[in-house]
CSV table of N, CA and C in Angstrom, one decimal:
chain,number,residue,atom,x,y,z
U,1,MET,N,12.6,16.5,-9.7
U,1,MET,CA,12.4,15.2,-9.0
U,1,MET,C,11.3,15.4,-7.9
U,2,GLU,N,11.1,16.6,-7.4
U,2,GLU,CA,10.1,16.8,-6.4
U,2,GLU,C,8.7,16.5,-7.0
U,3,ASN,N,8.5,16.8,-8.3
U,3,ASN,CA,7.2,16.5,-8.9
U,3,ASN,C,6.9,15.0,-8.9
U,4,SER,N,8.0,14.2,-9.1
U,4,SER,CA,7.8,12.7,-9.0
U,4,SER,C,7.3,12.3,-7.7
U,5,GLY,N,7.8,12.9,-6.6
U,5,GLY,CA,7.3,12.5,-5.3
U,5,GLY,C,5.8,12.9,-5.1
U,6,ASN,N,5.4,14.0,-5.6
U,6,ASN,CA,4.0,14.4,-5.6
U,6,ASN,C,3.1,13.4,-6.4
U,7,SER,N,3.6,13.0,-7.5
U,7,SER,CA,2.9,12.1,-8.4
U,7,SER,C,2.7,10.8,-7.7
U,8,VAL,N,3.7,10.3,-7.0
U,8,VAL,CA,3.7,9.0,-6.3
U,8,VAL,C,2.6,9.1,-5.2
U,9,ARG,N,2.7,10.2,-4.4
U,9,ARG,CA,1.7,10.4,-3.3
U,9,ARG,C,0.3,10.4,-3.9
U,10,MET,N,0.1,11.1,-5.0
U,10,MET,CA,-1.2,11.2,-5.6
U,10,MET,C,-1.7,9.8,-6.0
U,11,VAL,N,-0.9,9.1,-6.7
U,11,VAL,CA,-1.2,7.7,-7.2
U,11,VAL,C,-1.5,6.8,-6.0
U,12,GLY,N,-0.7,6.9,-4.9
U,12,GLY,CA,-1.0,6.1,-3.7
U,12,GLY,C,-2.3,6.5,-3.1
U,13,THR,N,-2.6,7.7,-3.0
U,13,THR,CA,-3.9,8.2,-2.4
U,13,THR,C,-5.0,7.7,-3.2
U,14,LEU,N,-4.9,7.8,-4.6
U,14,LEU,CA,-6.0,7.3,-5.4
U,14,LEU,C,-6.2,5.8,-5.3
U,15,LEU,N,-5.1,5.1,-5.2
U,15,LEU,CA,-5.2,3.6,-5.1
U,15,LEU,C,-5.8,3.2,-3.7
U,16,LEU,N,-5.4,4.0,-2.7
U,16,LEU,CA,-6.0,3.7,-1.4
U,16,LEU,C,-7.5,4.0,-1.4
U,17,GLY,N,-7.9,5.1,-2.0
U,17,GLY,CA,-9.3,5.4,-2.1
U,17,GLY,C,-10.1,4.4,-2.9
U,18,ALA,N,-9.5,3.9,-4.0
U,18,ALA,CA,-10.2,2.9,-4.8
U,18,ALA,C,-10.3,1.6,-4.0
U,19,ALA,N,-9.3,1.3,-3.2
U,19,ALA,CA,-9.3,0.0,-2.4
U,19,ALA,C,-10.4,0.1,-1.3
U,20,VAL,N,-10.4,1.3,-0.6
U,20,VAL,CA,-11.4,1.4,0.4
U,20,VAL,C,-12.8,1.4,-0.2
U,21,GLY,N,-13.0,2.2,-1.3
U,21,GLY,CA,-14.3,2.2,-1.9
U,21,GLY,C,-14.8,0.9,-2.4
U,22,GLY,N,-13.9,0.2,-3.0
U,22,GLY,CA,-14.2,-1.2,-3.5
U,22,GLY,C,-14.5,-2.1,-2.4
U,23,LEU,N,-13.8,-2.1,-1.3
U,23,LEU,CA,-14.0,-2.9,-0.2
U,23,LEU,C,-15.4,-2.6,0.4
U,24,LEU,N,-15.7,-1.3,0.6
U,24,LEU,CA,-17.0,-1.0,1.2
U,24,LEU,C,-18.1,-1.4,0.3
U,25,GLY,N,-18.0,-1.2,-1.0
U,25,GLY,CA,-19.0,-1.6,-1.9
U,25,GLY,C,-19.3,-3.1,-1.9
U,26,VAL,N,-18.2,-3.9,-1.8
U,26,VAL,CA,-18.3,-5.3,-1.7
U,26,VAL,C,-19.0,-5.8,-0.4
U,27,LEU,N,-18.5,-5.1,0.7
U,27,LEU,CA,-19.1,-5.5,2.0
U,27,LEU,C,-20.5,-5.2,2.2
U,28,PHE,N,-21.0,-4.1,1.6
U,28,PHE,CA,-22.4,-3.8,1.7
U,28,PHE,C,-23.3,-4.4,0.6
U,29,ALA,N,-22.7,-5.1,-0.3
U,29,ALA,CA,-23.5,-5.8,-1.3
U,29,ALA,C,-24.3,-7.0,-0.7
U,30,PRO,N,-25.5,-7.2,-1.2
U,30,PRO,CA,-26.3,-8.3,-0.7
U,30,PRO,C,-25.9,-9.7,-1.3
U,31,ASN,N,-24.7,-10.2,-0.9
U,31,ASN,CA,-24.3,-11.5,-1.4
U,31,ASN,C,-24.0,-12.4,-0.2
U,32,LYS,N,-23.8,-13.7,-0.5
U,32,LYS,CA,-23.4,-14.6,0.5
U,32,LYS,C,-21.9,-14.3,0.9
U,33,GLY,N,-21.6,-14.7,2.1
U,33,GLY,CA,-20.2,-14.5,2.6
U,33,GLY,C,-19.1,-15.0,1.7
U,34,SER,N,-19.3,-16.2,1.2
U,34,SER,CA,-18.3,-16.8,0.3
U,34,SER,C,-18.1,-16.0,-1.0
U,35,ASP,N,-19.2,-15.5,-1.5
U,35,ASP,CA,-19.2,-14.7,-2.7
U,35,ASP,C,-18.4,-13.4,-2.4
U,36,THR,N,-18.8,-12.8,-1.3
U,36,THR,CA,-18.1,-11.6,-0.9
U,36,THR,C,-16.6,-11.8,-0.7
U,37,ARG,N,-16.2,-12.9,0.0
U,37,ARG,CA,-14.8,-13.1,0.1
U,37,ARG,C,-14.1,-13.3,-1.2
U,38,LYS,N,-14.7,-14.0,-2.1
U,38,LYS,CA,-14.1,-14.1,-3.5
U,38,LYS,C,-14.0,-12.8,-4.2
U,39,LYS,N,-15.0,-11.9,-4.0
U,39,LYS,CA,-14.9,-10.6,-4.6
U,39,LYS,C,-13.8,-9.8,-4.0
U,40,ILE,N,-13.6,-9.9,-2.7
U,40,ILE,CA,-12.6,-9.1,-2.0
U,40,ILE,C,-11.2,-9.6,-2.4
U,41,MET,N,-11.0,-10.9,-2.6
U,41,MET,CA,-9.8,-11.5,-3.0
U,41,MET,C,-9.5,-11.0,-4.5
U,42,ALA,N,-10.5,-11.0,-5.3
U,42,ALA,CA,-10.3,-10.6,-6.7
U,42,ALA,C,-9.9,-9.1,-6.7
U,43,LYS,N,-10.5,-8.3,-5.9
U,43,LYS,CA,-10.2,-6.9,-5.9
U,43,LYS,C,-8.8,-6.7,-5.4
U,44,GLY,N,-8.4,-7.5,-4.3
U,44,GLY,CA,-7.1,-7.4,-3.8
U,44,GLY,C,-6.0,-7.8,-4.8
U,45,ASP,N,-6.3,-8.8,-5.6
U,45,ASP,CA,-5.4,-9.2,-6.6
U,45,ASP,C,-5.2,-8.1,-7.7
U,46,ASP,N,-6.4,-7.5,-8.1
U,46,ASP,CA,-6.3,-6.4,-9.1
U,46,ASP,C,-5.5,-5.3,-8.6
U,47,LEU,N,-5.7,-4.9,-7.3
U,47,LEU,CA,-5.0,-3.8,-6.7
U,47,LEU,C,-3.5,-4.1,-6.6
U,48,THR,N,-3.2,-5.3,-6.2
U,48,THR,CA,-1.8,-5.7,-6.1
U,48,THR,C,-1.1,-5.6,-7.5
U,49,THR,N,-1.7,-6.1,-8.5
U,49,THR,CA,-1.2,-6.0,-9.9
U,49,THR,C,-1.0,-4.6,-10.3
U,50,ASN,N,-2.1,-3.8,-10.1
U,50,ASN,CA,-2.0,-2.4,-10.4
U,50,ASN,C,-0.9,-1.6,-9.7
U,51,MET,N,-0.7,-1.9,-8.4
U,51,MET,CA,0.3,-1.2,-7.6
U,51,MET,C,1.7,-1.7,-8.2
U,52,LYS,N,1.9,-2.9,-8.5
U,52,LYS,CA,3.2,-3.4,-9.0
U,52,LYS,C,3.5,-2.7,-10.3
U,53,ASP,N,2.5,-2.6,-11.2
U,53,ASP,CA,2.7,-1.9,-12.4
U,53,ASP,C,3.1,-0.4,-12.2
U,54,LYS,N,2.4,0.3,-11.3
U,54,LYS,CA,2.7,1.7,-11.0
U,54,LYS,C,4.2,1.8,-10.4
U,55,VAL,N,4.5,0.9,-9.5
U,55,VAL,CA,5.9,0.9,-8.9
U,55,VAL,C,6.9,0.7,-10.0
U,56,ASN,N,6.7,-0.3,-10.8
U,56,ASN,CA,7.6,-0.6,-11.9
U,56,ASN,C,7.8,0.6,-12.9
U,57,ALA,N,6.7,1.3,-13.2
U,57,ALA,CA,6.7,2.5,-14.0
U,57,ALA,C,7.5,3.6,-13.4
U,58,PHE,N,7.3,3.8,-12.1
U,58,PHE,CA,8.0,4.8,-11.3
U,58,PHE,C,9.5,4.5,-11.3
U,59,ILE,N,9.9,3.2,-11.1
U,59,ILE,CA,11.3,2.8,-11.1
U,59,ILE,C,11.9,3.1,-12.4
U,60,ASP,N,11.2,2.7,-13.5
U,60,ASP,CA,11.7,3.0,-14.8
U,60,ASP,C,11.9,4.5,-15.1
U,61,ASP,N,11.0,5.3,-14.6
U,61,ASP,CA,11.2,6.8,-14.7
U,61,ASP,C,12.4,7.3,-13.9
U,62,VAL,N,12.6,6.8,-12.7
U,62,VAL,CA,13.7,7.2,-11.9
U,62,VAL,C,15.0,6.8,-12.6
U,63,LYS,N,15.1,5.5,-13.1
U,63,LYS,CA,16.3,5.1,-13.8
U,63,LYS,C,16.6,6.0,-15.0
U,64,SER,N,15.5,6.3,-15.7
U,64,SER,CA,15.7,7.2,-16.9
U,64,SER,C,16.2,8.5,-16.5
U,65,GLU,N,15.6,9.1,-15.5
U,65,GLU,CA,16.1,10.4,-15.0
U,65,GLU,C,17.6,10.4,-14.5
U,66,PHE,N,17.9,9.3,-13.8
U,66,PHE,CA,19.2,9.1,-13.3
U,66,PHE,C,20.2,9.0,-14.5
U,67,GLU,N,19.9,8.2,-15.5
U,67,GLU,CA,20.8,8.1,-16.7
U,67,GLU,C,21.0,9.4,-17.4
U,68,ALA,N,19.9,10.2,-17.5
U,68,ALA,CA,20.0,11.5,-18.1
U,68,ALA,C,20.9,12.4,-17.3
U,69,ALA,N,20.8,12.4,-16.0
U,69,ALA,CA,21.6,13.3,-15.1
U,69,ALA,C,23.0,12.8,-15.2
U,70,LYS,N,23.3,11.5,-15.2
U,70,LYS,CA,24.6,11.0,-15.3
U,70,LYS,C,25.3,11.4,-16.6
U,71,GLU,N,24.6,11.4,-17.7
U,71,GLU,CA,25.1,11.8,-19.0
U,71,GLU,C,25.4,13.3,-19.0
U,72,LYS,N,24.5,14.1,-18.4
U,72,LYS,CA,24.7,15.5,-18.3
U,72,LYS,C,26.0,15.8,-17.5
U,73,GLY,N,26.1,15.1,-16.4
U,73,GLY,CA,27.2,15.3,-15.5
U,73,GLY,C,28.5,14.9,-16.2
U,74,ALA,N,28.5,13.9,-16.9
U,74,ALA,CA,29.7,13.5,-17.7
U,74,ALA,C,30.1,14.5,-18.7
U,75,GLY,N,29.1,15.1,-19.3
U,75,GLY,CA,29.3,16.1,-20.3
U,75,GLY,C,29.9,17.4,-19.7
U,76,LEU,N,29.4,17.7,-18.5
U,76,LEU,CA,30.0,18.9,-17.7
U,76,LEU,C,31.4,18.6,-17.3
U,77,VAL,N,31.7,17.4,-16.9
U,77,VAL,CA,33.1,17.1,-16.5
U,77,VAL,C,34.0,17.2,-17.8
U,78,ASP,N,33.6,16.6,-18.9
U,78,ASP,CA,34.4,16.7,-20.1
U,78,ASP,C,34.6,18.1,-20.5
U,79,ASN,N,33.6,19.0,-20.4
U,79,ASN,CA,33.7,20.4,-20.7
U,79,ASN,C,34.8,21.1,-19.8
U,80,ALA,N,34.7,20.8,-18.5
U,80,ALA,CA,35.6,21.4,-17.6
U,80,ALA,C,37.0,20.9,-17.8
U,81,VAL,N,37.2,19.7,-18.1
U,81,VAL,CA,38.6,19.2,-18.4
U,81,VAL,C,39.1,19.8,-19.7
U,82,ALA,N,38.3,20.0,-20.7
U,82,ALA,CA,38.7,20.6,-21.9
U,82,ALA,C,39.1,22.0,-21.7
U,83,ARG,N,38.4,22.8,-20.9
U,83,ARG,CA,38.7,24.2,-20.6
U,83,ARG,C,40.0,24.3,-19.8
U,84,VAL,N,40.2,23.4,-18.9
U,84,VAL,CA,41.4,23.4,-18.1
U,84,VAL,C,42.6,23.1,-19.0
U,85,GLN,N,42.5,22.2,-19.9
U,85,GLN,CA,43.6,21.8,-20.8
U,85,GLN,C,43.9,22.9,-21.8
U,86,HIS,N,42.9,23.6,-22.2
U,86,HIS,CA,43.1,24.7,-23.3
U,86,HIS,C,43.3,26.1,-22.7
U,87,GLY,N,43.1,26.2,-21.5
U,87,GLY,CA,43.1,27.6,-21.0
U,87,GLY,C,43.8,27.8,-19.8
């Protein structure tokens, strides 16, 4: 599970870097203010969508790991009960 935390931090850092780089690129581009604002809004929308997708994928992974751990725990309990009853 510790590996998942590192992955989340890495994804977050990459997204932050992409956002800052994109924003700086748009701000220094030789366009009118209205065009620049439109580009910033479009980048923001793209980043928001991307972040939502990443968060949803992370939640799905956590759910999956939780279900696997729950099933393994149930198996261990069943094993322990069987051992106690037979021995």
